[in-house]
Amino acid sequence: MHNGTALPEFEPGGDKELAARFTRDAIPLLDGLYPRAVRMTHSRADAEDLLQETALKAFAGFHGVRDGSNLGGWLHQILRNTHISAHRKQQRRPTQWLTDDFTDAQVLAEARHSSTGLHSAEDQVLNLMADNDVSEAMTQLPEKLRIAVYYADVEGRRFREIAALTNAPIGTVMSRVRRGRHRLYTLLAEVARDQGYDLNDFA
């Protein structure tokens, strides 16, 4: 992502002006955070992942950023918080080795627990659901969103890889992953309510 990633070329209905402003103002700063991400993670691959999640979260909140804001400080805070959150999640669960003996359901469950792309309420709703509920919700996503979420959260692929596999710009991939995750949460939230869970507990 640090090699001059071009973000927007978003799906129809996206905010092109917002995407253009994000590319102009935020992407150069995000690229500049790569060395810091490497120092945090001690791994170039993990630094790439950290920057990807930071970019997704930053774009999701970018509509609230005004000209003259300390954009660099804001992005660094997102980077730091994302790293801390991922580190805490990693400490809470034992290391698992994926082998050919793992079922698709187990891989999906692992992705649900390891993904740093979801906010805490969304993460908790996902953790409530049985694997078949998640799989069923995945089938209800539009194909392009479903493929993007599967590659990102189940197979753990980076945006560049997904872009190459789907022949789509990286910005489009980011948009699909972000919107796919949100739609998946919305679908699962309905299932959770039907099963009697009070989602206000996660607000």
mmCIF file of C-alpha atoms in Angstrom:
data_model
loop_
_atom_site.group_PDB
_atom_site.id
_atom_site.type_symbol
_atom_site.label_atom_id
_atom_site.label_comp_id
_atom_site.label_asym_id
_atom_site.label_seq_id
_atom_site.Cartn_x
_atom_site.Cartn_y
_atom_site.Cartn_z
ATOM 1 C CA MET A 1 0.000 0.000 0.000
ATOM 2 C CA HIS A 2 2.951 2.269 0.614
ATOM 3 C CA ASN A 3 3.919 2.275 -3.060
ATOM 4 C CA GLY A 4 1.631 5.133 -4.051
ATOM 5 C CA THR A 5 -1.683 3.310 -3.660
ATOM 6 C CA ALA A 6 -4.514 4.905 -5.631
ATOM 7 C CA LEU A 7 -7.715 4.597 -3.658
ATOM 8 C CA PRO A 8 -10.785 5.802 -5.446
ATOM 9 C CA GLU A 9 -12.545 4.395 -8.379
ATOM 10 C CA PHE A 10 -15.500 3.519 -6.234
ATOM 11 C CA GLU A 11 -18.679 1.684 -7.087
ATOM 12 C CA PRO A 12 -21.643 3.659 -8.453
ATOM 13 C CA GLY A 13 -23.334 5.499 -5.628
ATOM 14 C CA GLY A 14 -20.085 6.198 -3.802
ATOM 15 C CA ASP A 15 -19.031 9.706 -2.869
ATOM 16 C CA LYS A 16 -16.547 10.535 -5.610
ATOM 17 C CA GLU A 17 -15.742 13.951 -4.162
ATOM 18 C CA LEU A 18 -14.982 12.435 -0.764
ATOM 19 C CA ALA A 19 -12.868 9.704 -2.375
ATOM 20 C CA ALA A 20 -10.940 12.278 -4.386
ATOM 21 C CA ARG A 21 -10.271 14.360 -1.266
ATOM 22 C CA PHE A 22 -9.190 11.249 0.625
ATOM 23 C CA THR A 23 -6.745 10.363 -2.144
ATOM 24 C CA ARG A 24 -5.387 13.897 -2.293
ATOM 25 C CA ASP A 25 -5.033 14.536 1.432
ATOM 26 C CA ALA A 26 -4.870 11.207 3.271
ATOM 27 C CA ILE A 27 -3.086 8.739 1.016
ATOM 28 C CA PRO A 28 0.273 10.572 0.994
ATOM 29 C CA LEU A 29 0.151 10.671 4.796
ATOM 30 C CA LEU A 30 -0.821 7.000 5.029
ATOM 31 C CA ASP A 31 2.055 6.071 2.751
ATOM 32 C CA GLY A 32 4.332 8.018 5.086
ATOM 33 C CA LEU A 33 3.147 5.934 8.055
ATOM 34 C CA TYR A 34 4.520 2.714 6.561
ATOM 35 C CA PRO A 35 7.918 2.904 8.351
ATOM 36 C CA ARG A 36 6.112 3.488 11.643
ATOM 37 C CA ALA A 37 3.819 0.517 10.975
ATOM 38 C CA VAL A 38 6.890 -1.656 10.356
ATOM 39 C CA ARG A 39 8.363 -0.550 13.685
ATOM 40 C CA MET A 40 5.090 -1.362 15.442
ATOM 41 C CA THR A 41 4.649 -4.813 13.923
ATOM 42 C CA HIS A 42 8.285 -5.809 13.283
ATOM 43 C CA SER A 43 7.090 -7.261 9.988
ATOM 44 C CA ARG A 44 6.623 -5.754 6.548
ATOM 45 C CA ALA A 45 3.687 -8.056 5.800
ATOM 46 C CA ASP A 46 1.945 -7.203 9.082
ATOM 47 C CA ALA A 47 2.659 -3.525 8.470
ATOM 48 C CA GLU A 48 0.857 -3.776 5.120
ATOM 49 C CA ASP A 49 -2.133 -5.382 6.858
ATOM 50 C CA LEU A 50 -2.132 -2.719 9.562
ATOM 51 C CA LEU A 51 -2.083 0.068 6.979
ATOM 52 C CA GLN A 52 -4.931 -1.559 5.058
ATOM 53 C CA GLU A 53 -7.158 -1.646 8.124
ATOM 54 C CA THR A 54 -6.120 1.889 9.038
ATOM 55 C CA ALA A 55 -7.040 3.107 5.552
ATOM 56 C CA LEU A 56 -10.461 1.430 5.729
ATOM 57 C CA LYS A 57 -11.235 2.949 9.109
ATOM 58 C CA ALA A 58 -9.942 6.356 8.046
ATOM 59 C CA PHE A 59 -12.059 6.401 4.905
ATOM 60 C CA ALA A 60 -15.135 5.357 6.900
ATOM 61 C CA GLY A 61 -14.695 8.392 9.169
ATOM 62 C CA PHE A 62 -13.298 10.824 6.631
ATOM 63 C CA HIS A 63 -16.628 12.568 6.029
ATOM 64 C CA GLY A 64 -16.206 14.169 9.457
ATOM 65 C CA VAL A 65 -12.747 15.592 8.748
ATOM 66 C CA ARG A 66 -12.657 19.309 7.966
ATOM 67 C CA ASP A 67 -10.020 21.312 6.127
ATOM 68 C CA GLY A 68 -7.360 22.533 8.520
ATOM 69 C CA SER A 69 -7.689 19.522 10.821
ATOM 70 C CA ASN A 70 -4.598 17.727 12.077
ATOM 71 C CA LEU A 71 -5.049 14.930 9.561
ATOM 72 C CA GLY A 72 -1.639 13.400 10.203
ATOM 73 C CA GLY A 73 -2.277 13.136 13.924
ATOM 74 C CA TRP A 74 -5.730 11.672 13.316
ATOM 75 C CA LEU A 75 -4.360 8.987 10.974
ATOM 76 C CA HIS A 76 -1.572 8.118 13.399
ATOM 77 C CA GLN A 77 -4.114 7.693 16.199
ATOM 78 C CA ILE A 78 -6.159 5.315 14.030
ATOM 79 C CA LEU A 79 -2.984 3.380 13.179
ATOM 80 C CA ARG A 80 -2.004 3.137 16.841
ATOM 81 C CA ASN A 81 -5.487 2.129 18.051
ATOM 82 C CA THR A 82 -5.831 -0.473 15.303
ATOM 83 C CA HIS A 83 -2.466 -1.979 16.220
ATOM 84 C CA ILE A 84 -3.323 -2.081 19.931
ATOM 85 C CA SER A 85 -6.703 -3.681 19.224
ATOM 86 C CA ALA A 86 -5.172 -6.359 16.999
ATOM 87 C CA HIS A 87 -2.442 -7.072 19.564
ATOM 88 C CA ARG A 88 -4.980 -7.502 22.383
ATOM 89 C CA LYS A 89 -7.087 -9.862 20.289
ATOM 90 C CA GLN A 90 -4.012 -11.922 19.456
ATOM 91 C CA GLN A 91 -3.116 -12.209 23.144
ATOM 92 C CA ARG A 92 -6.620 -13.389 24.048
ATOM 93 C CA ARG A 93 -6.541 -16.447 21.779
ATOM 94 C CA PRO A 94 -3.999 -19.248 21.333
ATOM 95 C CA THR A 95 -2.022 -19.490 18.133
ATOM 96 C CA GLN A 96 -3.713 -21.823 15.648
ATOM 97 C CA TRP A 97 -2.030 -23.634 12.801
ATOM 98 C CA LEU A 98 -4.181 -23.954 9.695
ATOM 99 C CA THR A 99 -3.858 -27.377 8.105
ATOM 100 C CA ASP A 100 -5.675 -29.276 5.402
ATOM 101 C CA ASP A 101 -7.747 -30.854 8.199
ATOM 102 C CA PHE A 102 -9.495 -27.569 8.972
ATOM 103 C CA THR A 103 -13.009 -27.273 7.583
ATOM 104 C CA ASP A 104 -14.315 -24.199 5.788
ATOM 105 C CA ALA A 105 -16.442 -23.467 8.856
ATOM 106 C CA GLN A 106 -13.373 -23.494 11.116
ATOM 107 C CA VAL A 107 -11.470 -21.219 8.768
ATOM 108 C CA LEU A 108 -14.444 -18.852 8.680
ATOM 109 C CA ALA A 109 -14.669 -18.897 12.466
ATOM 110 C CA GLU A 110 -10.955 -18.095 12.731
ATOM 111 C CA ALA A 111 -11.374 -15.204 10.320
ATOM 112 C CA ARG A 112 -14.271 -13.869 12.362
ATOM 113 C CA HIS A 113 -12.157 -13.806 15.521
ATOM 114 C CA SER A 114 -8.973 -12.497 13.942
ATOM 115 C CA SER A 115 -10.338 -9.763 11.687
ATOM 116 C CA THR A 116 -9.402 -6.248 12.764
ATOM 117 C CA GLY A 117 -11.695 -4.701 10.203
ATOM 118 C CA LEU A 118 -14.827 -4.729 12.337
ATOM 119 C CA HIS A 119 -15.798 -2.360 15.101
ATOM 120 C CA SER A 120 -16.296 -3.933 18.527
ATOM 121 C CA ALA A 121 -20.114 -4.112 18.340
ATOM 122 C CA GLU A 122 -19.942 -5.762 14.924
ATOM 123 C CA ASP A 123 -17.275 -8.157 16.173
ATOM 124 C CA GLN A 124 -19.419 -9.184 19.136
ATOM 125 C CA VAL A 125 -22.474 -9.783 16.963
ATOM 126 C CA LEU A 126 -20.373 -11.984 14.672
ATOM 127 C CA ASN A 127 -19.132 -13.941 17.669
ATOM 128 C CA LEU A 128 -22.728 -14.647 18.725
ATOM 129 C CA MET A 129 -23.587 -16.312 15.453
ATOM 130 C CA ALA A 130 -23.165 -19.952 14.546
ATOM 131 C CA ASP A 131 -20.977 -20.622 11.529
ATOM 132 C CA ASN A 132 -23.972 -21.651 9.420
ATOM 133 C CA ASP A 133 -25.622 -18.272 10.173
ATOM 134 C CA VAL A 134 -22.518 -16.466 8.942
ATOM 135 C CA SER A 135 -22.282 -18.672 5.854
ATOM 136 C CA GLU A 136 -25.945 -18.083 5.035
ATOM 137 C CA ALA A 137 -25.527 -14.318 5.435
ATOM 138 C CA MET A 138 -22.494 -14.420 3.149
ATOM 139 C CA THR A 139 -24.597 -15.983 0.388
ATOM 140 C CA GLN A 140 -26.981 -13.025 0.582
ATOM 141 C CA LEU A 141 -24.286 -10.478 -0.216
ATOM 142 C CA PRO A 142 -24.020 -9.245 -3.811
ATOM 143 C CA GLU A 143 -21.428 -11.331 -5.622
ATOM 144 C CA LYS A 144 -18.732 -8.654 -5.834
ATOM 145 C CA LEU A 145 -19.045 -7.793 -2.150
ATOM 146 C CA ARG A 146 -19.137 -11.467 -1.159
ATOM 147 C CA ILE A 147 -15.970 -12.249 -3.106
ATOM 148 C CA ALA A 148 -14.137 -9.249 -1.651
ATOM 149 C CA VAL A 149 -15.112 -10.088 1.940
ATOM 150 C CA TYR A 150 -14.245 -13.764 1.444
ATOM 151 C CA TYR A 151 -10.797 -13.000 0.080
ATOM 152 C CA ALA A 152 -10.100 -10.375 2.762
ATOM 153 C CA ASP A 153 -11.550 -11.963 5.893
ATOM 154 C CA VAL A 154 -11.555 -15.707 5.221
ATOM 155 C CA GLU A 155 -8.431 -16.137 3.109
ATOM 156 C CA GLY A 156 -6.663 -13.137 4.659
ATOM 157 C CA ARG A 157 -5.500 -11.737 1.332
ATOM 158 C CA ARG A 158 -4.171 -8.199 0.956
ATOM 159 C CA PHE A 159 -5.979 -5.615 -1.121
ATOM 160 C CA ARG A 160 -3.350 -5.794 -3.856
ATOM 161 C CA GLU A 161 -3.887 -9.530 -4.212
ATOM 162 C CA ILE A 162 -7.667 -9.152 -4.286
ATOM 163 C CA ALA A 163 -7.362 -6.405 -6.879
ATOM 164 C CA ALA A 164 -5.308 -8.710 -9.104
ATOM 165 C CA LEU A 165 -7.656 -11.667 -8.602
ATOM 166 C CA THR A 166 -10.802 -9.658 -9.337
ATOM 167 C CA ASN A 167 -9.302 -7.317 -11.936
ATOM 168 C CA ALA A 168 -10.476 -4.288 -9.952
ATOM 169 C CA PRO A 169 -8.655 -1.163 -8.709
ATOM 170 C CA ILE A 170 -7.460 -1.263 -5.107
ATOM 171 C CA GLY A 171 -9.831 1.547 -4.174
ATOM 172 C CA THR A 172 -12.773 -0.432 -5.521
ATOM 173 C CA VAL A 173 -11.649 -3.452 -3.509
ATOM 174 C CA MET A 174 -11.465 -1.341 -0.339
ATOM 175 C CA SER A 175 -14.950 -0.011 -0.977
ATOM 176 C CA ARG A 176 -16.331 -3.513 -1.536
ATOM 177 C CA VAL A 177 -14.717 -4.902 1.608
ATOM 178 C CA ARG A 178 -15.959 -2.007 3.733
ATOM 179 C CA ARG A 179 -19.506 -2.153 2.370
ATOM 180 C CA GLY A 180 -19.562 -5.947 2.392
ATOM 181 C CA ARG A 181 -18.544 -6.105 6.049
ATOM 182 C CA HIS A 182 -21.184 -3.541 6.968
ATOM 183 C CA ARG A 183 -23.910 -5.359 5.048
ATOM 184 C CA LEU A 184 -22.869 -8.681 6.578
ATOM 185 C CA TYR A 185 -23.156 -7.157 10.040
ATOM 186 C CA THR A 186 -26.597 -5.754 9.192
ATOM 187 C CA LEU A 187 -27.825 -9.165 8.044
ATOM 188 C CA LEU A 188 -26.422 -10.913 11.111
ATOM 189 C CA ALA A 189 -27.839 -8.257 13.433
ATOM 190 C CA GLU A 190 -31.308 -9.153 12.147
ATOM 191 C CA VAL A 191 -30.639 -12.828 12.834
ATOM 192 C CA ALA A 192 -29.375 -11.980 16.323
ATOM 193 C CA ARG A 193 -32.542 -10.024 17.094
ATOM 194 C CA ASP A 194 -34.672 -12.912 15.835
ATOM 195 C CA GLN A 195 -32.770 -15.185 18.220
ATOM 196 C CA GLY A 196 -33.580 -12.902 21.141
ATOM 197 C CA TYR A 197 -30.317 -11.023 21.601
ATOM 198 C CA ASP A 198 -30.493 -7.409 22.767
ATOM 199 C CA LEU A 199 -28.074 -5.534 20.521
ATOM 200 C CA ASN A 200 -28.245 -2.481 22.786
ATOM 201 C CA ASP A 201 -25.866 -4.408 25.040
ATOM 202 C CA PHE A 202 -23.187 -3.913 22.357
ATOM 203 C CA ALA A 203 -23.822 -0.247 21.630
#
